[in-house]
Short mmCIF file of C-alpha atoms in Angstrom, two decimals:
data_model
loop_
_atom_site.label_atom_id
_atom_site.label_comp_id
_atom_site.label_asym_id
_atom_site.label_seq_id
_atom_site.Cartn_x
_atom_site.Cartn_y
_atom_site.Cartn_z
CA MET K 22 -0.33 0.07 0.00
CA LYS K 23 1.32 3.59 -0.86
CA THR K 24 1.64 6.12 2.40
CA CYS K 25 1.29 9.70 2.15
CA LEU K 26 2.19 12.41 4.19
CA VAL K 27 -0.83 15.19 4.11
CA VAL K 28 0.68 18.14 5.66
CA ASP K 29 -1.90 21.11 6.44
CA ASP K 30 -1.97 23.44 9.88
CA SER K 31 -5.91 23.37 9.41
CA LYS K 32 -7.11 19.84 11.08
CA VAL K 33 -10.29 19.71 8.82
CA ILE K 34 -8.55 20.11 5.54
CA ARG K 35 -6.24 17.00 7.29
CA LYS K 36 -8.92 15.15 7.87
CA VAL K 37 -10.64 15.72 4.39
CA ALA K 38 -7.38 14.72 2.66
CA ARG K 39 -7.00 11.48 4.97
CA HIS K 40 -10.56 10.72 4.12
CA ILE K 41 -9.86 11.07 0.42
CA LEU K 42 -6.44 9.07 0.36
CA GLU K 43 -8.13 6.35 2.22
CA THR K 44 -10.54 5.77 -0.05
CA LEU K 45 -8.01 5.25 -2.66
CA HIS K 46 -5.78 2.92 -0.64
CA PHE K 47 -3.18 5.05 0.71
CA THR K 48 -2.01 4.58 4.21
CA VAL K 49 -2.51 8.29 5.59
CA GLU K 50 -0.52 10.14 8.10
CA GLU K 51 -0.55 13.34 9.58
CA ALA K 52 2.11 15.91 10.38
CA ALA K 53 0.70 20.26 11.04
CA ASP K 54 3.45 22.25 9.93
CA GLY K 55 7.06 21.49 7.61
CA ARG K 56 9.59 20.90 10.26
CA GLU K 57 6.89 18.02 11.76
CA ALA K 58 6.73 16.67 7.93
CA LEU K 59 10.32 17.03 7.80
CA THR K 60 11.20 14.83 10.68
CA ARG K 61 8.57 12.36 10.33
CA CYS K 62 10.04 11.87 6.58
CA GLU K 63 13.73 11.70 7.83
CA ALA K 64 12.01 8.76 9.71
CA ALA K 65 9.91 6.71 7.40
CA SER K 66 10.39 8.13 3.94
CA PRO K 67 6.45 8.64 2.09
CA ASP K 68 5.76 7.88 -1.34
CA VAL K 69 3.70 11.17 -1.63
CA VAL K 70 3.24 14.17 0.88
CA LEU K 71 0.75 16.48 0.10
CA LEU K 72 1.70 19.44 1.27
CA ASP K 73 0.35 22.98 2.57
CA TRP K 74 1.50 26.25 1.27
CA ASN K 75 1.37 28.76 4.51
CA MET K 76 1.89 27.28 8.12
CA PRO K 77 3.12 28.29 11.22
CA VAL K 78 6.90 27.11 12.29
CA MET K 79 7.84 26.05 8.74
CA SER K 80 5.61 27.01 5.64
CA GLY K 81 5.32 23.97 2.32
CA ILE K 82 8.24 26.26 0.09
CA GLU K 83 10.46 26.28 3.07
CA PHE K 84 10.06 22.26 3.91
CA LEU K 85 10.82 21.79 -0.36
CA ARG K 86 13.75 23.74 -0.14
CA ALA K 87 15.45 21.49 2.90
CA MET K 88 14.17 18.70 1.78
CA GLY K 89 16.70 19.70 -1.06
CA GLN K 90 19.50 19.97 0.78
CA SER K 91 18.30 16.76 2.78
CA ASN K 92 19.80 12.87 2.08
CA LEU K 93 17.06 10.98 2.24
CA PRO K 94 17.51 7.64 0.23
CA HIS K 95 13.99 7.98 -1.29
CA ARG K 96 12.55 11.56 -1.78
CA PRO K 97 8.96 11.34 -2.07
CA LYS K 98 6.54 13.11 -4.67
CA ILE K 99 5.37 16.42 -3.65
CA VAL K 100 1.85 17.81 -4.09
CA PHE K 101 1.80 21.19 -3.10
CA CYS K 102 -2.47 21.87 -1.61
CA THR K 103 -3.06 25.46 -1.62
CA THR K 104 -5.33 28.60 -2.22
CA GLU K 105 -2.21 30.01 -2.96
CA ASN K 106 -3.56 29.88 -7.32
CA GLY K 107 -0.82 33.02 -8.59
CA THR K 108 1.26 32.11 -11.55
CA ALA K 109 4.58 33.16 -9.45
CA HIS K 110 3.19 30.98 -6.71
CA ILE K 111 2.96 27.51 -8.95
CA ARG K 112 6.24 28.56 -10.53
CA ALA K 113 7.49 28.98 -7.10
CA ALA K 114 5.81 25.69 -6.23
CA ILE K 115 7.45 24.05 -9.32
CA ASP K 116 11.14 25.09 -8.86
CA ALA K 117 11.77 24.27 -4.95
CA GLY K 118 11.06 21.01 -6.08
CA ALA K 119 6.62 20.36 -6.32
CA ASP K 120 6.17 17.66 -8.50
CA GLU K 121 2.40 19.19 -9.03
CA TYR K 122 -0.05 21.23 -7.77
CA VAL K 123 -4.04 21.18 -6.88
CA MET K 124 -6.31 24.48 -5.07
CA LYS K 125 -7.92 24.12 -2.31
CA PRO K 126 -10.76 22.83 -2.01
CA PHE K 127 -10.14 19.97 -3.79
CA ASP K 128 -12.52 17.05 -4.38
CA ARG K 129 -11.33 13.23 -4.73
CA ASP K 130 -11.41 13.23 -8.59
CA THR K 131 -8.92 15.99 -8.79
CA LEU K 132 -6.86 14.64 -6.16
CA HIS K 133 -7.28 11.62 -7.72
CA SER K 134 -6.18 13.22 -10.89
CA LYS K 135 -3.14 14.63 -9.92
CA LEU K 136 -1.80 11.75 -8.31
CA MET K 137 -2.29 9.77 -11.35
CA LEU K 138 0.17 12.63 -12.60
CA VAL K 139 3.34 12.02 -10.57
CA GLY K 140 2.71 8.04 -10.70
CA MET K 141 1.07 7.75 -7.49
CA ALA K 142 -2.28 6.38 -8.78
#
């Protein structure tokens, strides 16, 4: 079974994402900020990370930059999941290492299609 780490400071978003991902047969872990996510990835790298942009402690972009400097044996696919929809934000996310980008709010079909694009569904 594939694993996904859902990183978002909103407990509601984490619950919604967990529910969708579990229906897509993922094992799901959660983190409330980028620092917690980085610690989890260093302990056991997931197959994919669903990543929020705006979070306390460490933002999604900061997490991506830290991942780029880490020595993980397996780099997870990164799907940015945020309300930031400007072209500059999307470009910054891709440039920082995101594999795909999905806008909030999202539904099962949208998330499934993004996971397919990164080879995780």
